[in-house]
Short mmCIF file of C-alpha atoms and ligand atoms in Angstrom, two decimals:
data_model
loop_
_atom_site.label_atom_id
_atom_site.label_comp_id
_atom_site.label_asym_id
_atom_site.label_seq_id
_atom_site.Cartn_x
_atom_site.Cartn_y
_atom_site.Cartn_z
CA MET A 1368 -102.70 -94.03 90.15
CA SER A 1369 -101.35 -95.74 93.27
CA LEU A 1370 -98.43 -98.14 93.27
CA PRO A 1371 -99.06 -101.80 94.08
CA ALA A 1372 -98.38 -102.66 97.79
CA PRO A 1373 -94.78 -103.75 98.35
CA THR A 1374 -94.21 -107.45 98.93
CA GLN A 1375 -91.59 -108.95 101.23
CA GLY A 1376 -89.28 -109.35 98.23
CA ASP A 1377 -89.20 -105.58 97.74
CA VAL A 1378 -87.62 -104.73 101.07
CA ALA A 1379 -84.51 -105.84 103.01
CA TYR A 1380 -85.95 -108.80 104.79
CA TYR A 1381 -84.88 -110.80 107.78
CA ASP A 1382 -86.65 -113.87 109.18
CA ALA A 1383 -88.03 -113.53 112.74
CA PHE A 1384 -85.35 -113.33 115.46
CA PRO A 1385 -83.98 -116.71 116.51
CA VAL A 1386 -85.46 -117.98 119.83
CA GLU A 1387 -83.75 -120.06 122.41
CA ARG A 1388 -83.05 -123.63 121.12
CA LYS A 1389 -84.87 -126.29 123.03
CA ASP A 1390 -84.24 -129.30 120.71
CA VAL A 1391 -80.66 -129.69 119.65
CA VAL A 1392 -79.15 -132.97 118.50
CA ASP A 1393 -75.31 -133.12 118.60
CA VAL A 1394 -73.82 -135.73 116.21
CA HIS A 1395 -70.22 -135.38 117.35
CA LEU A 1396 -69.01 -135.55 120.91
CA HIS A 1397 -66.07 -137.43 122.42
CA TYR A 1398 -66.14 -139.58 125.57
CA SER A 1399 -63.86 -138.36 128.33
CA SER A 1400 -62.47 -140.43 131.21
CA GLU A 1401 -62.72 -137.35 133.42
CA LYS A 1402 -64.46 -138.15 136.75
CA GLY A 1403 -68.21 -137.49 136.65
CA PHE A 1404 -68.18 -136.91 132.89
CA VAL A 1405 -71.64 -138.29 132.15
CA GLU A 1406 -73.29 -136.22 134.94
CA LYS A 1407 -71.54 -133.09 133.82
CA LEU A 1408 -72.47 -133.79 130.17
CA LEU A 1409 -76.14 -134.16 130.97
CA LYS A 1410 -76.13 -130.94 132.96
CA GLU A 1411 -74.51 -129.02 130.06
CA MET A 1412 -76.93 -130.58 127.63
CA ASP A 1413 -79.88 -129.51 129.68
CA GLY A 1414 -78.49 -125.96 130.00
CA ALA A 1415 -78.14 -125.59 126.18
CA GLY A 1416 -81.28 -127.37 125.05
CA VAL A 1417 -79.40 -130.40 123.72
CA LYS A 1418 -81.77 -133.34 123.79
CA VAL A 1419 -79.51 -136.01 122.32
CA ALA A 1420 -75.72 -136.32 121.95
CA CYS A 1421 -73.90 -138.81 119.89
CA LEU A 1422 -71.05 -139.90 122.17
CA ILE A 1423 -67.95 -141.48 120.58
CA SER A 1424 -66.14 -144.27 122.42
CA SER A 1425 -62.34 -144.19 122.80
CA GLY A 1426 -62.00 -147.46 120.91
CA PRO A 1427 -62.77 -151.17 120.83
CA ASP A 1428 -60.13 -151.92 123.50
CA CYS A 1429 -61.20 -149.44 126.13
CA ASP A 1430 -60.57 -150.13 129.76
CA GLU A 1431 -62.97 -151.70 132.29
CA LYS A 1432 -63.96 -148.30 133.73
CA GLU A 1433 -65.12 -147.04 130.34
CA GLU A 1434 -66.89 -150.41 129.62
CA ALA A 1435 -68.83 -150.04 132.87
CA GLU A 1436 -69.77 -146.45 132.02
CA TRP A 1437 -71.09 -147.43 128.68
CA ARG A 1438 -73.23 -150.15 130.24
CA ALA A 1439 -74.63 -147.54 132.63
CA ILE A 1440 -75.26 -145.08 129.82
CA PHE A 1441 -77.20 -147.54 127.69
CA LYS A 1442 -79.23 -148.64 130.76
CA ASP A 1443 -80.03 -145.26 132.21
CA PHE A 1444 -79.61 -142.59 129.46
CA GLY A 1445 -80.36 -144.46 126.26
CA ASP A 1446 -82.77 -141.70 125.25
CA ARG A 1447 -80.20 -138.92 125.66
CA ILE A 1448 -76.91 -140.48 124.59
CA PHE A 1449 -76.47 -142.23 121.26
CA GLY A 1450 -73.32 -144.34 121.35
CA LEU A 1451 -70.88 -144.33 118.43
CA GLY A 1452 -68.29 -147.04 118.58
CA LEU A 1453 -64.92 -145.76 117.27
CA PHE A 1454 -62.81 -148.01 115.00
CA LYS A 1455 -59.88 -147.62 112.69
CA PRO A 1456 -60.34 -149.47 109.41
CA GLY A 1457 -57.51 -151.91 108.74
CA ARG A 1458 -56.34 -151.73 112.33
CA CYS A 1459 -59.00 -154.04 113.93
CA GLY A 1460 -60.99 -157.13 112.85
CA TYR A 1461 -64.38 -157.00 111.10
CA GLU A 1462 -66.04 -158.33 114.26
CA VAL A 1463 -65.56 -154.92 115.82
CA VAL A 1464 -69.03 -153.90 114.22
CA ASP A 1465 -70.83 -156.93 115.75
CA GLY A 1466 -69.09 -156.29 119.09
CA TYR A 1467 -70.34 -152.71 119.29
CA TYR A 1468 -73.78 -153.61 118.11
CA SER A 1469 -74.15 -156.29 120.77
CA LYS A 1470 -73.09 -153.85 123.50
CA GLY A 1471 -75.82 -151.30 122.56
CA PHE A 1472 -73.96 -148.89 120.29
CA LYS A 1473 -76.33 -147.61 117.60
CA GLY A 1474 -73.66 -146.22 115.27
CA LEU A 1475 -69.92 -146.11 114.48
CA LYS A 1476 -67.18 -143.52 114.20
CA ALA A 1477 -64.40 -144.24 111.69
CA ILE A 1478 -61.03 -142.53 111.79
CA GLU A 1479 -57.35 -143.08 110.84
CA PRO A 1480 -57.70 -145.97 108.39
CA LYS A 1481 -54.50 -147.87 107.48
CA LYS A 1482 -55.28 -147.13 103.76
CA PRO A 1483 -57.92 -144.91 102.13
CA TYR A 1484 -61.45 -145.35 103.56
CA ASP A 1485 -62.72 -146.93 100.32
CA GLU A 1486 -60.18 -149.79 99.98
CA ASP A 1487 -61.86 -153.07 98.86
CA GLU A 1488 -60.88 -154.84 102.10
CA TYR A 1489 -62.70 -152.26 104.23
CA LEU A 1490 -66.09 -152.57 102.52
CA ARG A 1491 -66.99 -155.47 104.85
CA TYR A 1492 -67.06 -153.16 107.83
CA TYR A 1493 -69.46 -150.84 106.05
CA GLU A 1494 -71.70 -153.70 104.69
CA ARG A 1495 -72.03 -154.98 108.24
CA ALA A 1496 -73.00 -151.57 109.60
CA GLU A 1497 -75.45 -151.22 106.73
CA GLU A 1498 -77.12 -154.56 107.71
CA TYR A 1499 -77.42 -153.41 111.33
CA GLY A 1500 -78.73 -149.97 110.31
CA MET A 1501 -75.86 -148.29 112.16
CA PRO A 1502 -74.92 -144.90 110.67
CA ILE A 1503 -71.18 -144.14 110.41
CA LEU A 1504 -69.61 -140.81 111.28
CA PHE A 1505 -66.31 -140.65 109.35
CA HIS A 1506 -63.63 -138.22 110.41
CA THR A 1507 -62.87 -136.31 107.17
CA GLY A 1508 -60.17 -133.74 106.69
CA VAL A 1509 -56.74 -133.14 108.20
CA VAL A 1510 -56.50 -134.87 111.56
CA ALA A 1511 -54.63 -133.81 114.73
CA ARG A 1512 -51.42 -135.57 115.63
CA GLY A 1513 -51.64 -138.24 118.32
CA SER A 1514 -48.05 -137.58 119.24
CA THR A 1515 -45.52 -135.11 117.97
CA ARG A 1516 -42.57 -137.25 119.25
CA GLU A 1517 -43.45 -140.85 118.29
CA ARG A 1518 -43.60 -142.23 114.77
CA GLU A 1519 -47.21 -142.39 113.50
CA ASP A 1520 -48.61 -144.23 110.49
CA VAL A 1521 -51.51 -141.92 109.78
CA SER A 1522 -52.41 -139.95 106.65
CA SER A 1523 -55.08 -137.30 106.47
CA GLY A 1524 -55.18 -137.86 102.78
CA TYR A 1525 -56.76 -141.30 103.38
CA MET A 1526 -59.63 -139.43 105.02
CA ARG A 1527 -60.48 -137.02 102.21
CA PRO A 1528 -64.24 -136.72 101.63
CA ILE A 1529 -64.00 -138.15 98.14
CA HIS A 1530 -63.18 -141.58 99.61
CA LEU A 1531 -66.75 -141.72 101.01
CA ASP A 1532 -68.17 -141.61 97.49
CA ARG A 1533 -67.54 -145.27 96.82
CA ILE A 1534 -68.79 -146.29 100.16
CA ALA A 1535 -72.02 -144.33 99.70
CA ARG A 1536 -72.63 -145.97 96.34
CA TRP A 1537 -71.59 -149.49 97.55
CA CYS A 1538 -73.84 -149.31 100.61
CA PRO A 1539 -76.94 -147.37 99.46
CA LYS A 1540 -78.78 -147.91 102.74
CA LEU A 1541 -75.82 -146.95 104.93
CA LYS A 1542 -76.12 -143.46 106.42
CA ILE A 1543 -72.87 -141.57 106.22
CA ILE A 1544 -71.80 -138.38 107.98
CA ALA A 1545 -68.58 -136.64 106.92
CA ALA A 1546 -67.28 -134.91 110.00
CA HIS A 1547 -66.02 -131.27 109.90
CA MET A 1548 -67.38 -130.97 106.28
CA GLY A 1549 -63.97 -132.43 105.22
CA ASP A 1550 -61.99 -129.36 106.50
CA PRO A 1551 -60.17 -128.04 104.52
CA TRP A 1552 -61.65 -129.96 101.51
CA PHE A 1553 -65.05 -128.33 101.74
CA SER A 1554 -65.82 -128.25 98.01
CA GLU A 1555 -65.04 -131.99 97.75
CA ALA A 1556 -67.25 -132.78 100.73
CA TYR A 1557 -70.18 -130.70 99.42
CA ASN A 1558 -70.01 -132.13 95.90
CA THR A 1559 -69.73 -135.68 97.09
CA SER A 1560 -72.68 -135.37 99.48
CA GLN A 1561 -74.73 -133.60 96.78
CA LYS A 1562 -74.37 -136.68 94.54
CA ASN A 1563 -75.21 -139.17 97.40
CA PRO A 1564 -78.56 -138.88 99.14
CA ASN A 1565 -77.19 -141.09 102.03
CA MET A 1566 -74.38 -138.68 102.91
CA TRP A 1567 -74.50 -135.68 105.26
CA LEU A 1568 -71.92 -133.24 106.77
CA ASP A 1569 -71.30 -132.20 110.31
CA ILE A 1570 -70.30 -128.57 111.04
CA SER A 1571 -68.30 -129.57 114.21
CA GLY A 1572 -64.89 -128.47 115.21
CA LYS A 1573 -62.72 -125.38 115.13
CA GLY A 1574 -62.34 -122.86 112.30
CA ILE A 1575 -65.98 -121.80 112.44
CA TRP A 1576 -65.13 -118.63 110.50
CA LEU A 1577 -63.73 -120.67 107.56
CA LYS A 1578 -66.51 -123.20 107.73
CA ALA A 1579 -69.15 -120.43 107.65
CA SER A 1580 -67.48 -118.82 104.77
CA ALA A 1581 -67.34 -122.15 102.82
CA ILE A 1582 -71.05 -122.70 103.51
CA ARG A 1583 -71.86 -119.18 102.30
CA GLU A 1584 -69.86 -119.65 99.09
CA HIS A 1585 -71.36 -123.04 98.16
CA LEU A 1586 -74.96 -122.61 99.44
CA TRP A 1587 -77.70 -123.37 96.91
CA ILE A 1588 -75.08 -124.38 94.27
CA ARG A 1589 -73.34 -127.37 95.79
CA LEU A 1590 -75.01 -127.41 99.18
CA ARG A 1591 -78.36 -127.13 100.83
CA PRO A 1592 -78.97 -126.60 104.56
CA GLU A 1593 -80.60 -130.04 104.61
CA LYS A 1594 -77.19 -131.61 104.29
CA LEU A 1595 -75.79 -129.97 107.38
CA LEU A 1596 -75.84 -131.40 110.93
CA PHE A 1597 -74.90 -129.66 114.10
CA GLY A 1598 -72.00 -131.27 116.04
CA LEU A 1599 -69.81 -130.02 118.88
CA ASP A 1600 -66.46 -131.89 119.00
CA GLU A 1601 -65.43 -129.71 121.95
CA PRO A 1602 -65.93 -130.21 125.67
CA PRO A 1603 -69.67 -130.05 126.64
CA THR A 1604 -69.06 -126.79 128.51
CA GLN A 1605 -68.91 -125.21 125.06
CA TYR A 1606 -72.44 -126.16 124.01
CA ARG A 1607 -74.07 -122.80 124.71
CA ARG A 1608 -71.33 -120.78 122.98
CA ILE A 1609 -71.26 -122.96 119.85
CA VAL A 1610 -75.03 -123.29 119.49
CA HIS A 1611 -75.32 -119.56 119.78
CA ALA A 1612 -72.50 -118.92 117.28
CA TRP A 1613 -73.97 -121.12 114.57
CA GLU A 1614 -77.49 -119.97 115.20
CA THR A 1615 -76.31 -116.32 114.65
CA ILE A 1616 -74.23 -117.11 111.57
CA LEU A 1617 -76.87 -119.27 109.82
CA TYR A 1618 -79.51 -116.62 110.59
CA GLU A 1619 -77.34 -113.86 109.17
CA MET A 1620 -76.83 -115.91 105.99
CA GLY A 1621 -80.59 -115.86 105.52
CA ILE A 1622 -81.11 -119.56 106.31
CA SER A 1623 -84.73 -119.71 107.58
CA GLN A 1624 -85.91 -120.83 110.99
CA GLU A 1625 -87.32 -123.97 109.44
CA GLN A 1626 -84.03 -124.82 107.70
CA ARG A 1627 -82.07 -124.02 110.90
CA ASP A 1628 -84.29 -126.34 112.87
CA MET A 1629 -83.24 -129.07 110.40
CA VAL A 1630 -79.58 -128.31 110.94
CA PHE A 1631 -79.84 -128.31 114.74
CA SER A 1632 -82.08 -131.40 115.05
CA GLY A 1633 -84.55 -132.38 112.39
CA THR A 1634 -82.14 -133.91 109.90
CA ALA A 1635 -80.13 -135.65 112.60
CA ARG A 1636 -83.37 -137.24 113.95
CA ARG A 1637 -83.99 -138.64 110.50
CA VAL A 1638 -80.41 -139.84 109.95
CA LEU A 1639 -80.22 -141.46 113.40
CA SER A 1640 -83.80 -142.75 113.24
CA LEU A 1641 -84.63 -141.05 116.62
ZN1 ZN B 1374 -64.02 -135.70 116.66
#
């Protein structure tokens, strides 16, 4: 009597080798005032297969040079660069959302609120963004110091992922991205996003080792690959290295080609309506 033929489940099994990425969407990149930044960015994007990058402005009161660059970006590279207007809740008027929208920004980046992100008085910003269909990328997690010498009124605790829970429920059509998966509050970020279908997580920033280990620990219990979005949050010269690192890590975790395609671009295209 012969044994039944083995199935894939009976042997150590790896998906097909990853192939070079040709369609990456980056949801987290910062504007730089460095000369020739946009040209260099587009060159690096082309070299790493990055089709679209979400570029974050320096703030609502940026200088004339940056204003002019944004006008040029929206005119010439609207299909490659998705503008995110940075604002700090409680530190600027509600009209900041209308202002960004009228200039051509398609989304917002929130950071360093005066009080926790989900304060009553901040809901107006989010309601306005929801009406315009502008997704908001929220910085979540411990934030870098602006200055180590000057007094600063900033608390990383106000940017814990749990503060996005109320916003996601209050604005059910608002698309929310929690940057850095809430580093170091990974469990909190995963659990909050699991309960809210309008909330995703970007894998951007340093500490890739710890982020990968948190993903591996929570995967299939509190987290699915469909919730993760590729983001850089480093200079564009780092695209190739970081895309390669995450591709390898996610592949080794057994995340399939199809699911990795979603992390690198598919889900972002849906969230950003590209
Ligand atoms: Zn950032």
